[in-house]
CSV table of C-alpha atoms and ligand atoms in Angstrom, one decimal:
chain,number,residue,atom,x,y,z
G,13,MET,CA,74.7,115.8,3.7
G,14,ARG,CA,74.4,114.6,7.0
G,15,HIS,CA,72.7,116.5,9.6
G,16,VAL,CA,72.6,115.6,13.3
G,17,VAL,CA,69.5,117.1,15.5
G,18,PHE,CA,71.2,117.8,18.8
G,19,ASN,CA,70.7,119.0,22.4
G,20,SER,CA,71.0,117.7,25.5
G,21,LYS,CA,67.6,118.8,27.1
G,22,GLY,CA,64.9,116.5,26.6
G,23,GLY,CA,61.7,116.8,24.8
G,24,VAL,CA,62.5,120.1,22.5
G,25,GLY,CA,61.7,118.1,19.6
G,26,LYS,CA,64.8,116.4,18.2
G,27,SER,CA,63.2,113.2,16.9
G,28,SER,CA,59.8,115.3,15.4
G,29,ILE,CA,62.0,117.3,13.7
G,30,VAL,CA,64.6,114.3,12.6
G,31,CYS,CA,61.7,112.7,11.0
G,32,ASN,CA,59.7,115.4,9.2
G,33,LEU,CA,62.7,117.0,8.1
G,34,ALA,CA,63.6,113.2,6.5
G,35,ALA,CA,60.0,112.7,5.3
G,36,VAL,CA,60.3,115.8,3.4
G,37,SER,CA,63.5,114.9,1.8
G,38,ALA,CA,62.3,111.6,1.3
G,39,ALA,CA,59.2,113.3,-0.8
G,40,GLU,CA,61.2,115.4,-2.9
G,41,GLY,CA,63.5,112.2,-4.0
G,42,LYS,CA,66.1,112.1,-2.1
G,43,ARG,CA,67.0,108.6,-1.0
G,44,THR,CA,67.1,109.4,2.4
G,45,LEU,CA,68.0,107.6,6.1
G,46,VAL,CA,67.1,108.3,9.4
G,47,VAL,CA,69.7,106.8,11.8
G,48,ASP,CA,68.2,106.8,15.6
G,49,LEU,CA,71.0,106.9,18.1
G,50,ASP,CA,68.3,107.3,21.1
G,51,PRO,CA,67.8,104.1,23.1
G,52,GLN,CA,64.2,105.4,23.7
G,53,ALA,CA,63.8,104.6,19.9
G,54,ASN,CA,61.5,107.2,19.7
G,55,ALA,CA,62.4,108.0,15.8
G,56,THR,CA,62.2,104.6,15.2
G,57,HIS,CA,58.7,104.1,16.5
G,58,TYR,CA,57.7,107.6,15.0
G,59,LEU,CA,58.6,105.7,11.5
G,60,LEU,CA,57.8,102.2,12.0
G,61,GLY,CA,55.2,101.7,14.8
G,62,PRO,CA,54.7,98.5,15.7
G,63,ARG,CA,57.0,97.3,12.6
G,64,ALA,CA,60.0,98.6,14.9
G,65,ARG,CA,60.5,95.4,16.2
G,66,ASP,CA,61.5,93.5,12.8
G,67,ALA,CA,63.6,96.6,11.8
G,68,LYS,CA,66.6,94.0,12.8
G,69,PRO,CA,69.6,93.8,13.0
G,70,ASN,CA,69.9,97.6,14.4
G,71,LEU,CA,72.3,99.7,15.7
G,72,THR,CA,72.4,97.6,18.8
G,73,ASP,CA,73.5,94.5,17.1
G,74,PHE,CA,75.5,96.9,15.0
G,75,PHE,CA,77.5,98.3,18.2
G,76,GLN,CA,78.0,94.8,19.5
G,77,GLU,CA,79.2,93.7,16.7
G,78,THR,CA,81.8,96.8,17.4
G,79,LEU,CA,82.6,95.5,20.6
G,80,GLY,CA,83.2,91.5,19.7
G,81,LEU,CA,86.8,90.8,18.2
G,82,ARG,CA,85.4,89.8,14.7
G,83,LEU,CA,86.4,91.9,12.0
G,84,LEU,CA,83.5,94.0,10.5
G,85,THR,CA,82.9,92.1,7.6
G,86,SER,CA,79.1,92.9,6.9
G,87,GLU,CA,78.0,94.8,4.0
G,88,ALA,CA,76.8,98.7,5.8
G,89,GLU,CA,73.3,98.0,4.3
G,90,THR,CA,72.9,95.0,6.7
G,91,TRP,CA,71.5,97.6,9.4
G,92,VAL,CA,69.3,99.8,6.9
G,93,HIS,CA,65.8,99.3,6.7
G,94,SER,CA,63.1,100.4,4.4
G,95,THR,CA,59.9,102.5,6.0
G,96,PRO,CA,56.4,102.5,4.8
G,97,PHE,CA,57.6,105.8,3.3
G,98,GLU,CA,59.1,105.9,-0.3
G,99,ASN,CA,63.3,106.7,-0.6
G,100,LEU,CA,62.9,106.9,3.5
G,101,SER,CA,65.3,104.3,5.6
G,102,ILE,CA,66.4,103.6,8.8
G,103,MET,CA,68.8,102.4,11.0
G,104,ALA,CA,66.5,101.5,13.9
G,105,SER,CA,67.4,101.4,17.7
G,106,ASP,CA,65.9,99.9,21.1
G,107,LEU,CA,66.6,99.8,24.8
G,108,GLY,CA,69.8,97.7,24.5
G,109,LEU,CA,71.8,100.4,23.3
G,110,ALA,CA,71.6,101.9,26.9
G,111,GLU,CA,73.0,98.7,27.9
G,112,LEU,CA,75.9,98.9,25.8
G,113,GLN,CA,77.3,102.5,26.5
G,114,PRO,CA,79.5,102.2,29.3
G,115,LYS,CA,81.7,99.4,27.0
G,116,LEU,CA,81.4,101.3,24.0
G,117,GLU,CA,82.7,104.0,25.9
G,118,SER,CA,85.5,102.6,27.9
G,119,ARG,CA,86.9,100.5,24.5
G,120,TYR,CA,86.6,104.2,22.5
G,121,LYS,CA,84.3,103.1,19.9
G,122,ILE,CA,83.5,106.8,18.8
G,123,TYR,CA,84.7,106.1,15.6
G,124,LYS,CA,82.6,103.0,14.6
G,125,LEU,CA,79.4,105.0,13.4
G,126,ARG,CA,81.5,107.2,11.3
G,127,LYS,CA,83.4,104.4,9.8
G,128,LEU,CA,79.7,102.7,9.4
G,129,LEU,CA,78.1,106.1,7.3
G,130,ASP,CA,81.3,106.2,5.2
G,131,ARG,CA,80.7,102.9,3.9
G,132,LEU,CA,77.3,103.7,2.5
G,133,ASP,CA,76.8,105.5,-0.5
G,134,ALA,CA,73.4,104.3,-1.3
G,135,PHE,CA,72.0,107.8,0.4
G,136,ASP,CA,71.7,111.5,-0.4
G,137,VAL,CA,70.8,112.7,2.9
G,138,ILE,CA,71.4,111.6,6.3
G,139,PHE,CA,69.8,112.9,9.3
G,140,LEU,CA,70.7,111.4,13.0
G,141,ASP,CA,68.6,111.5,16.0
G,142,THR,CA,70.5,111.9,19.1
G,143,PRO,CA,69.6,111.0,22.8
G,144,PRO,CA,68.7,114.1,25.5
G,145,ALA,CA,72.5,113.8,26.8
G,146,LEU,CA,76.0,114.5,25.7
G,147,ASN,CA,77.0,111.0,25.8
G,148,PHE,CA,78.9,108.0,23.7
G,149,PHE,CA,76.0,108.0,21.2
G,150,THR,CA,75.6,112.1,20.7
G,151,THR,CA,79.6,112.1,20.6
G,152,SER,CA,79.7,109.4,17.6
G,153,ALA,CA,77.0,111.2,15.8
G,154,LEU,CA,78.6,114.7,16.1
G,155,ILE,CA,81.5,113.1,14.6
G,156,SER,CA,79.8,111.6,11.9
G,157,ALA,CA,77.9,114.8,10.7
G,158,ASP,CA,78.7,117.5,8.6
G,159,SER,CA,75.6,119.7,10.0
G,160,CYS,CA,74.4,120.2,13.5
G,161,LEU,CA,70.6,121.9,14.0
G,162,ILE,CA,70.0,122.6,17.1
G,163,PRO,CA,66.3,122.6,18.4
G,164,PHE,CA,65.0,125.4,20.9
G,165,ASP,CA,62.0,124.9,22.7
G,166,CYS,CA,61.4,128.7,23.6
G,167,ASP,CA,62.0,127.7,27.2
G,168,GLU,CA,64.2,130.0,29.9
G,169,PHE,CA,66.3,126.5,31.0
G,170,SER,CA,66.6,125.6,27.2
G,171,ARG,CA,68.0,129.5,26.9
G,172,ARG,CA,70.6,129.6,29.7
G,173,ALA,CA,71.8,126.1,28.1
G,174,LEU,CA,72.3,127.1,24.7
G,175,MET,CA,76.1,128.4,25.0
G,176,GLN,CA,77.2,125.2,26.7
G,177,LEU,CA,75.8,123.3,24.3
G,178,LEU,CA,77.3,125.4,21.7
G,179,GLU,CA,80.8,125.0,23.3
G,180,ALA,CA,80.4,121.0,23.7
G,181,VAL,CA,79.8,121.1,19.8
G,182,GLU,CA,82.9,123.1,19.3
G,183,GLU,CA,85.0,121.1,21.0
G,184,ILE,CA,83.9,118.0,19.5
G,185,ARG,CA,85.0,120.0,15.9
G,186,GLU,CA,88.0,120.6,17.3
G,187,ASP,CA,89.2,117.4,18.5
G,188,HIS,CA,87.3,115.0,16.3
G,189,ASN,CA,85.5,116.3,13.5
G,190,SER,CA,86.8,119.7,11.5
G,191,ASP,CA,83.9,119.2,8.9
G,192,LEU,CA,81.1,119.9,11.6
G,193,GLU,CA,79.2,123.3,11.2
G,194,VAL,CA,76.4,124.3,13.4
G,195,ARG,CA,74.1,124.8,10.7
G,196,GLY,CA,71.7,126.7,13.0
G,197,ILE,CA,69.1,127.0,15.9
G,198,VAL,CA,65.5,125.5,14.9
G,199,VAL,CA,62.9,127.3,16.8
G,200,ASN,CA,60.3,124.5,18.1
G,201,LEU,CA,57.5,124.6,19.8
G,202,PHE,CA,56.9,128.3,19.2
G,203,GLN,CA,53.4,130.1,19.7
G,204,MET,CA,52.8,133.0,17.6
G,205,ARG,CA,50.8,135.0,20.0
G,206,ALA,CA,52.5,134.8,23.4
G,207,ARG,CA,54.8,137.3,23.8
G,208,LEU,CA,57.7,135.6,25.5
G,209,PRO,CA,58.8,133.0,22.8
G,210,GLN,CA,59.5,136.0,20.9
G,211,GLN,CA,61.2,137.9,23.3
G,212,MET,CA,63.4,135.0,23.7
G,213,VAL,CA,64.1,134.6,20.3
G,214,ASP,CA,65.5,137.9,19.8
G,215,GLU,CA,67.5,137.5,22.9
G,216,LEU,CA,69.0,134.8,20.7
G,217,PHE,CA,69.6,136.9,17.7
G,218,GLU,CA,71.1,139.3,19.9
G,219,GLY,CA,73.6,136.4,21.0
G,220,ASP,CA,74.2,136.2,17.1
G,221,LEU,CA,73.2,132.9,17.0
G,222,PRO,CA,72.0,131.6,13.6
G,223,ILE,CA,68.2,131.4,13.9
G,224,LEU,CA,67.0,129.1,11.2
G,225,GLU,CA,63.3,130.3,9.8
G,226,PRO,CA,60.9,129.6,9.6
G,227,TYR,CA,60.1,128.7,13.4
G,228,ILE,CA,58.1,125.3,14.0
G,229,THR,CA,55.0,126.6,15.9
G,230,ALA,CA,53.3,124.2,18.8
G,231,SER,CA,50.2,122.4,17.1
G,232,VAL,CA,48.6,119.1,18.6
G,233,LYS,CA,48.6,117.8,15.3
G,234,MET,CA,52.6,117.1,15.9
G,235,ARG,CA,51.8,114.4,18.7
G,236,GLU,CA,48.9,113.0,17.1
G,237,SER,CA,51.3,112.1,13.8
G,238,HIS,CA,53.2,110.3,16.7
G,239,GLN,CA,50.5,108.3,17.6
G,240,ALA,CA,49.7,107.7,14.3
G,241,HIS,CA,53.5,106.2,13.3
G,242,CYS,CA,53.2,108.9,10.1
G,243,PRO,CA,55.0,112.0,10.0
G,244,LEU,CA,52.9,115.1,9.8
G,245,VAL,CA,54.1,116.1,6.7
G,246,TYR,CA,52.5,113.0,5.5
G,247,ARG,CA,49.6,112.9,7.5
G,248,ALA,CA,48.5,116.4,6.8
G,249,PRO,CA,51.0,117.8,3.9
G,250,GLY,CA,48.5,120.7,4.0
G,251,HIS,CA,49.1,121.7,7.4
G,252,LYS,CA,50.8,124.8,8.8
G,253,LEU,CA,53.8,122.8,10.2
G,254,SER,CA,53.9,120.9,7.4
G,255,GLN,CA,54.5,123.7,5.4
G,256,GLN,CA,57.2,125.2,7.9
G,257,PHE,CA,58.8,121.9,7.8
G,258,ARG,CA,59.3,122.2,4.0
G,259,GLU,CA,60.3,125.7,3.9
G,260,LEU,CA,63.0,125.0,6.5
G,261,TYR,CA,64.4,121.7,4.5
G,262,ALA,CA,64.5,124.4,1.6
G,263,THR,CA,66.8,126.3,3.6
G,264,LEU,CA,68.9,123.4,4.6
G,265,ASP,CA,69.1,122.3,1.1
G,266,GLY,CA,70.1,125.7,-0.2
G,267,PRO,CA,73.2,127.7,-0.6
G,268,ARG,CA,74.6,128.6,2.9
S,9,LIG,N1,55.7,121.7,16.9
S,9,LIG,C1,55.7,120.9,17.8
S,9,LIG,N2,54.1,121.1,18.5
S,9,LIG,C2,53.6,120.5,19.2
S,9,LIG,N3,54.4,119.4,19.8
S,9,LIG,C3,55.2,119.3,19.9
S,9,LIG,C4,56.0,119.8,18.8
S,9,LIG,N4,57.2,119.3,18.6
S,9,LIG,C5,57.2,118.0,19.3
S,9,LIG,N5,56.0,117.9,19.9
S,9,LIG,C6,55.9,117.1,21.1
S,9,LIG,O1,56.8,117.0,22.3
S,9,LIG,C7,57.2,115.8,22.5
S,9,LIG,C8,58.7,115.9,22.6
S,9,LIG,O2,59.2,115.7,21.1
S,9,LIG,P1,59.9,115.2,20.6
S,9,LIG,O3,60.2,113.6,21.0
S,9,LIG,O4,60.8,115.2,19.5
S,9,LIG,O5,61.7,115.7,21.5
S,9,LIG,P2,62.8,115.2,21.6
S,9,LIG,O6,64.0,116.0,21.8
S,9,LIG,O7,63.2,113.9,20.8
S,9,LIG,O8,62.6,114.3,23.0
S,9,LIG,P3,63.6,113.3,23.4
S,9,LIG,O9,64.9,114.0,24.3
S,9,LIG,O10,62.7,112.5,24.8
S,9,LIG,O11,64.2,112.3,23.0
S,9,LIG,C9,55.9,115.2,21.7
S,9,LIG,O12,55.4,114.4,22.3
S,9,LIG,C10,55.8,115.7,21.1
S,9,LIG,O13,54.7,115.1,19.8
S,10,LIG,MG1,63.8,112.4,20.6
């Protein structure tokens, strides 16, 4: 199963959701890979901390290679690196990805990532993290995945952007990847006691959108786990958010 976590809005929790769901998957014994397609490399740093610079060759090197004239002969595993966490590996990124983008776009390399992942058979579950834009890297990720999760941060601008976002995903499904399914909307940064977030989620339900449960609530522990370079589900397994991530993962893992 390949899950892409995508929303063109920034700061809605894409990297947090990717790393924590991947951590749950790995803790359950599934061989799990995180693919970081964001030049900001937040997922890479969340999982590796200062060791991120050793996770080379990374996806910048991979995409660089696709622009060369050489045939891609390297084993797909060349780009995979282990993390400090059991069963959890990563294809890392860095700022260099951003520089490559115009060249990759003009030379139509959007299928290269999918081909790379198709050559990998060492993983049961793959989570792809994306930058906050609809660009070459998000398109490549949406072409490579079979499940799309869309984080929603209970914000009015996000709610209004959601339809447009779903149309963009639908277009990619039609034009490039008939396997792609919007698995659901992940409600993040939910404030249990505030009325407005609940009202917004209710409106999404009325729009007939597939909302996944449970919602991920807002907690300062998430930010602390980023600083500690350790997914919250490992750092505080008993915390409410960790439980929510485990339940959310179970809904993805189970029957549709
Ligand atoms: N449930 C949560 N509770 C509290 N803080 C959260 C939660 N989810 C995410 N955050 C915080 O919000 C910020 C943005 O989260 P994150 O980096 O995961 O979002 P993103 O969508 O990947 O951002 P970008 O679009 O920049 O890649 C981070 O500081 C993170 O710690
Ligand atoms: Mg991110």
